[in-house]
mmCIF file of C-alpha atoms and ligand atoms in Angstrom:
data_model
loop_
_atom_site.group_PDB
_atom_site.id
_atom_site.type_symbol
_atom_site.label_atom_id
_atom_site.label_comp_id
_atom_site.label_asym_id
_atom_site.label_seq_id
_atom_site.Cartn_x
_atom_site.Cartn_y
_atom_site.Cartn_z
ATOM 1 C CA MET A 7 -2.131 18.925 -6.515
ATOM 2 C CA ALA A 8 -3.500 15.568 -5.440
ATOM 3 C CA MET A 9 -4.363 14.148 -2.064
ATOM 4 C CA ILE A 10 -2.962 10.670 -1.547
ATOM 5 C CA LYS A 11 -4.061 8.455 1.313
ATOM 6 C CA ILE A 12 -1.538 5.929 2.589
ATOM 7 C CA LEU A 13 -3.021 2.944 4.440
ATOM 8 C CA VAL A 14 -0.460 1.212 6.625
ATOM 9 C CA GLY A 15 -0.419 -2.361 7.891
ATOM 10 C CA THR A 16 2.463 -2.860 10.295
ATOM 11 C CA VAL A 17 3.629 -4.868 13.283
ATOM 12 C CA TYR A 18 7.082 -3.457 13.994
ATOM 13 C CA GLY A 19 6.803 -0.068 12.284
ATOM 14 C CA SER A 20 8.718 -0.560 9.023
ATOM 15 C CA ALA A 21 5.663 -0.098 6.813
ATOM 16 C CA ARG A 22 4.899 3.079 8.722
ATOM 17 C CA GLU A 23 8.483 4.300 8.235
ATOM 18 C CA VAL A 24 8.051 3.752 4.515
ATOM 19 C CA ALA A 25 4.872 5.850 4.506
ATOM 20 C CA ASP A 26 6.578 8.610 6.490
ATOM 21 C CA ALA A 27 9.547 8.591 4.091
ATOM 22 C CA LEU A 28 7.262 9.010 1.066
ATOM 23 C CA GLU A 29 5.562 12.112 2.376
ATOM 24 C CA PRO A 30 8.381 14.612 1.579
ATOM 25 C CA ILE A 31 8.815 13.128 -1.900
ATOM 26 C CA PHE A 32 5.154 13.643 -2.660
ATOM 27 C CA ALA A 33 5.145 17.081 -1.028
ATOM 28 C CA ALA A 34 8.085 18.156 -3.211
ATOM 29 C CA LYS A 35 5.855 17.490 -6.237
ATOM 30 C CA GLY A 36 3.019 19.489 -4.697
ATOM 31 C CA HIS A 37 0.925 16.568 -3.446
ATOM 32 C CA GLN A 38 -0.537 16.120 0.008
ATOM 33 C CA VAL A 39 -0.401 12.894 1.968
ATOM 34 C CA GLU A 40 -2.549 11.494 4.768
ATOM 35 C CA ILE A 41 -1.295 8.417 6.605
ATOM 36 C CA SER A 42 -3.509 6.021 8.547
ATOM 37 C CA GLU A 43 -2.718 2.946 10.598
ATOM 38 C CA ASP A 44 -6.438 2.477 11.097
ATOM 39 C CA PRO A 45 -7.592 1.827 7.531
ATOM 40 C CA GLU A 46 -11.305 1.955 6.723
ATOM 41 C CA VAL A 47 -13.152 0.569 3.710
ATOM 42 C CA SER A 48 -14.670 4.050 3.319
ATOM 43 C CA ASP A 49 -11.162 5.440 2.639
ATOM 44 C CA LEU A 50 -11.370 3.702 -0.744
ATOM 45 C CA SER A 51 -14.384 5.699 -1.874
ATOM 46 C CA ASP A 52 -13.544 9.049 -0.252
ATOM 47 C CA SER A 53 -13.604 11.616 -3.057
ATOM 48 C CA ARG A 54 -10.945 13.725 -1.298
ATOM 49 C CA TYR A 55 -8.318 11.153 -2.293
ATOM 50 C CA GLN A 56 -7.122 10.899 -5.861
ATOM 51 C CA ALA A 57 -5.174 7.750 -5.066
ATOM 52 C CA VAL A 58 -4.644 5.308 -2.239
ATOM 53 C CA LEU A 59 -1.297 3.746 -1.459
ATOM 54 C CA ILE A 60 -1.012 0.625 0.643
ATOM 55 C CA SER A 61 2.142 -0.027 2.645
ATOM 56 C CA CYS A 62 1.653 -3.392 4.323
ATOM 57 C CA SER A 63 3.928 -6.029 5.804
ATOM 58 C CA THR A 64 3.319 -9.759 6.070
ATOM 59 C CA SER A 65 3.115 -11.259 9.520
ATOM 60 C CA GLY A 66 2.575 -14.695 11.057
ATOM 61 C CA SER A 67 2.584 -17.204 8.249
ATOM 62 C CA GLY A 68 1.478 -15.142 5.274
ATOM 63 C CA ASP A 69 -0.979 -13.160 7.400
ATOM 64 C CA PHE A 70 -1.881 -9.501 7.743
ATOM 65 C CA PRO A 71 -0.655 -7.341 10.612
ATOM 66 C CA PRO A 72 -3.403 -7.179 13.270
ATOM 67 C CA ASN A 73 -4.137 -3.499 12.550
ATOM 68 C CA PHE A 74 -4.932 -4.361 8.910
ATOM 69 C CA ILE A 75 -7.149 -7.424 9.478
ATOM 70 C CA PRO A 76 -10.501 -5.635 10.127
ATOM 71 C CA PHE A 77 -10.054 -3.539 6.963
ATOM 72 C CA TYR A 78 -9.296 -6.562 4.784
ATOM 73 C CA ARG A 79 -12.091 -8.680 6.270
ATOM 74 C CA GLN A 80 -14.696 -5.942 5.829
ATOM 75 C CA LEU A 81 -13.559 -5.273 2.275
ATOM 76 C CA ASP A 82 -13.789 -8.964 1.446
ATOM 77 C CA GLN A 83 -17.268 -9.196 3.000
ATOM 78 C CA GLN A 84 -18.682 -5.984 1.520
ATOM 79 C CA ARG A 85 -17.002 -6.365 -1.884
ATOM 80 C CA PRO A 86 -17.717 -2.824 -3.125
ATOM 81 C CA THR A 87 -16.950 -1.935 -6.728
ATOM 82 C CA LEU A 88 -13.592 -0.145 -6.810
ATOM 83 C CA SER A 89 -13.452 0.706 -10.517
ATOM 84 C CA HIS A 90 -12.995 4.403 -9.619
ATOM 85 C CA LEU A 91 -9.931 3.651 -7.485
ATOM 86 C CA ARG A 92 -6.307 4.133 -8.439
ATOM 87 C CA TYR A 93 -3.920 2.565 -6.016
ATOM 88 C CA GLY A 94 -0.283 1.718 -5.444
ATOM 89 C CA LEU A 95 1.018 -1.197 -3.429
ATOM 90 C CA ILE A 96 4.126 -1.609 -1.307
ATOM 91 C CA ALA A 97 4.445 -5.047 0.272
ATOM 92 C CA LEU A 98 7.028 -5.646 2.986
ATOM 93 C CA GLY A 99 8.255 -9.122 3.744
ATOM 94 C CA ASP A 100 11.276 -11.322 4.162
ATOM 95 C CA SER A 101 12.410 -13.873 1.584
ATOM 96 C CA ALA A 102 13.492 -16.090 4.493
ATOM 97 C CA TYR A 103 9.745 -16.870 4.592
ATOM 98 C CA ASP A 104 10.038 -18.708 1.342
ATOM 99 C CA GLN A 105 6.477 -19.976 0.893
ATOM 100 C CA THR A 106 4.718 -16.832 2.096
ATOM 101 C CA PHE A 107 7.008 -14.046 0.896
ATOM 102 C CA CYS A 108 4.956 -10.813 0.792
ATOM 103 C CA GLU A 109 1.782 -12.902 0.880
ATOM 104 C CA ALA A 110 -0.248 -10.071 2.442
ATOM 105 C CA GLY A 111 0.622 -7.896 -0.560
ATOM 106 C CA SER A 112 -0.440 -10.696 -2.919
ATOM 107 C CA LYS A 113 -3.773 -11.044 -1.113
ATOM 108 C CA ILE A 114 -4.431 -7.296 -1.337
ATOM 109 C CA GLU A 115 -3.552 -7.220 -5.015
ATOM 110 C CA ARG A 116 -5.840 -10.188 -5.717
ATOM 111 C CA LEU A 117 -8.823 -8.721 -3.853
ATOM 112 C CA PHE A 118 -8.391 -5.195 -5.234
ATOM 113 C CA GLY A 119 -8.154 -6.706 -8.724
ATOM 114 C CA GLN A 120 -11.373 -8.685 -8.213
ATOM 115 C CA LEU A 121 -13.117 -5.480 -7.111
ATOM 116 C CA GLY A 122 -11.999 -3.648 -10.250
ATOM 117 C CA ALA A 123 -9.425 -1.269 -8.733
ATOM 118 C CA ASN A 124 -6.746 0.108 -11.052
ATOM 119 C CA ARG A 125 -3.176 -0.427 -9.938
ATOM 120 C CA VAL A 126 -0.824 2.425 -10.802
ATOM 121 C CA GLY A 127 2.721 1.277 -11.575
ATOM 122 C CA GLN A 128 4.237 -1.990 -10.452
ATOM 123 C CA ARG A 129 3.819 -3.424 -6.988
ATOM 124 C CA LEU A 130 6.939 -3.038 -4.851
ATOM 125 C CA ASP A 131 8.050 -6.005 -2.729
ATOM 126 C CA ILE A 132 10.610 -4.995 -0.101
ATOM 127 C CA ASP A 133 12.691 -7.887 1.150
ATOM 128 C CA ALA A 134 13.947 -7.366 4.724
ATOM 129 C CA SER A 135 16.786 -9.824 3.997
ATOM 130 C CA GLU A 136 17.997 -7.429 1.322
ATOM 131 C CA HIS A 137 17.163 -3.999 2.768
ATOM 132 C CA PHE A 138 17.945 -3.124 6.346
ATOM 133 C CA GLN A 139 16.046 0.134 5.806
ATOM 134 C CA ALA A 140 12.804 -0.489 3.924
ATOM 135 C CA SER A 141 12.576 3.173 2.913
ATOM 136 C CA GLU A 142 15.824 2.846 0.941
ATOM 137 C CA ALA A 143 13.962 0.590 -1.539
ATOM 138 C CA ALA A 144 10.784 2.635 -1.419
ATOM 139 C CA LEU A 145 12.189 6.033 -2.366
ATOM 140 C CA PRO A 146 13.288 5.287 -5.966
ATOM 141 C CA TRP A 147 10.052 3.336 -6.466
ATOM 142 C CA ALA A 148 8.026 6.321 -5.225
ATOM 143 C CA GLU A 149 9.601 8.597 -7.849
ATOM 144 C CA ARG A 150 8.612 6.152 -10.596
ATOM 145 C CA TRP A 151 5.168 5.658 -9.103
ATOM 146 C CA LEU A 152 4.522 9.410 -9.055
ATOM 147 C CA ASN A 153 5.574 9.674 -12.691
ATOM 148 C CA HIS A 154 3.001 7.001 -13.618
ATOM 149 C CA PHE A 155 0.352 8.646 -11.453
ATOM 150 C CA GLU A 156 0.914 12.124 -12.909
ATOM 151 C CA ALA A 157 1.064 10.809 -16.483
ATOM 152 C CA GLU A 158 -2.275 8.996 -16.054
ATOM 153 C CA ARG A 159 -3.892 12.039 -14.457
ATOM 154 C CA SER A 160 -2.930 14.294 -17.350
ATOM 155 C CA VAL A 161 -4.553 12.033 -19.975
HETATM 156 C C1 FMN B 221 6.747 -13.349 13.422
HETATM 157 C C2 FMN B 221 7.058 -12.874 12.020
HETATM 158 C C3 FMN B 221 6.409 -13.477 10.955
HETATM 159 C C4 FMN B 221 6.683 -13.057 9.632
HETATM 160 N N1 FMN B 221 6.068 -13.709 8.578
HETATM 161 C C5 FMN B 221 6.381 -13.345 7.305
HETATM 162 C C6 FMN B 221 5.804 -14.031 6.205
HETATM 163 O O1 FMN B 221 5.011 -14.968 6.334
HETATM 164 N N2 FMN B 221 6.133 -13.615 4.946
HETATM 165 C C7 FMN B 221 7.007 -12.572 4.729
HETATM 166 O O2 FMN B 221 7.280 -12.246 3.571
HETATM 167 N N3 FMN B 221 7.568 -11.903 5.770
HETATM 168 C C8 FMN B 221 7.280 -12.250 7.038
HETATM 169 N N4 FMN B 221 7.865 -11.589 8.093
HETATM 170 C C9 FMN B 221 8.811 -10.495 7.821
HETATM 171 C C10 FMN B 221 8.173 -9.100 7.929
HETATM 172 O O3 FMN B 221 7.117 -8.949 7.002
HETATM 173 C C11 FMN B 221 9.266 -8.044 7.629
HETATM 174 O O4 FMN B 221 10.254 -8.099 8.633
HETATM 175 C C12 FMN B 221 8.690 -6.641 7.513
HETATM 176 O O5 FMN B 221 9.720 -5.752 7.141
HETATM 177 C C13 FMN B 221 8.090 -6.166 8.826
HETATM 178 O O6 FMN B 221 7.444 -4.940 8.586
HETATM 179 P P1 FMN B 221 6.660 -4.162 9.768
HETATM 180 O O7 FMN B 221 7.730 -3.671 10.714
HETATM 181 O O8 FMN B 221 5.988 -3.017 9.072
HETATM 182 O O9 FMN B 221 5.708 -5.112 10.378
HETATM 183 C C14 FMN B 221 7.605 -11.996 9.397
HETATM 184 C C15 FMN B 221 8.242 -11.394 10.505
HETATM 185 C C16 FMN B 221 7.983 -11.818 11.787
HETATM 186 C C17 FMN B 221 8.727 -11.182 12.946
#
């Protein structure tokens, strides 16, 4: 059993819906999930969590949702070492925003990489122009992500 923290950045609720849809998939494999729309830098070093998942949309012009901005800013200022951290990343966006498609996800991936965090599996970009329901794209990804996560844990 693992405890997985999901940090949500959302304006209209889709990234939260994705997090909610993942919970039963993880529970079916015996894992527990905690979801937060008020992410804290300390979540990344909390030993209760064996992994952190980010589900974050892009807003404005390649910007973060307002609820995610304090977390990102503090992380960028404090720059803690995250070499202990295993994380997964789901970026929500819309390819109609050609130049800034899923830019918030790209920024998170860049910063987490600089801080030494270990990404589990591939990042998922969910295109609102392609998926009316974001969770429809997230569910098959979550199965694959869990397989990677469990395989790495058993090494
Ligand atoms: C005002 C506005 C600005 C947006 N800007 C971007 C953007 O720069 N890049 C992008 O990929 N998607 C952008 N989007 C699309 C959202 O990221 C997408 O609809 C996402 O599914 C919303 O998720 P949420 O409900 O969790 O906020 C924008 C949407 C709105 C309404």
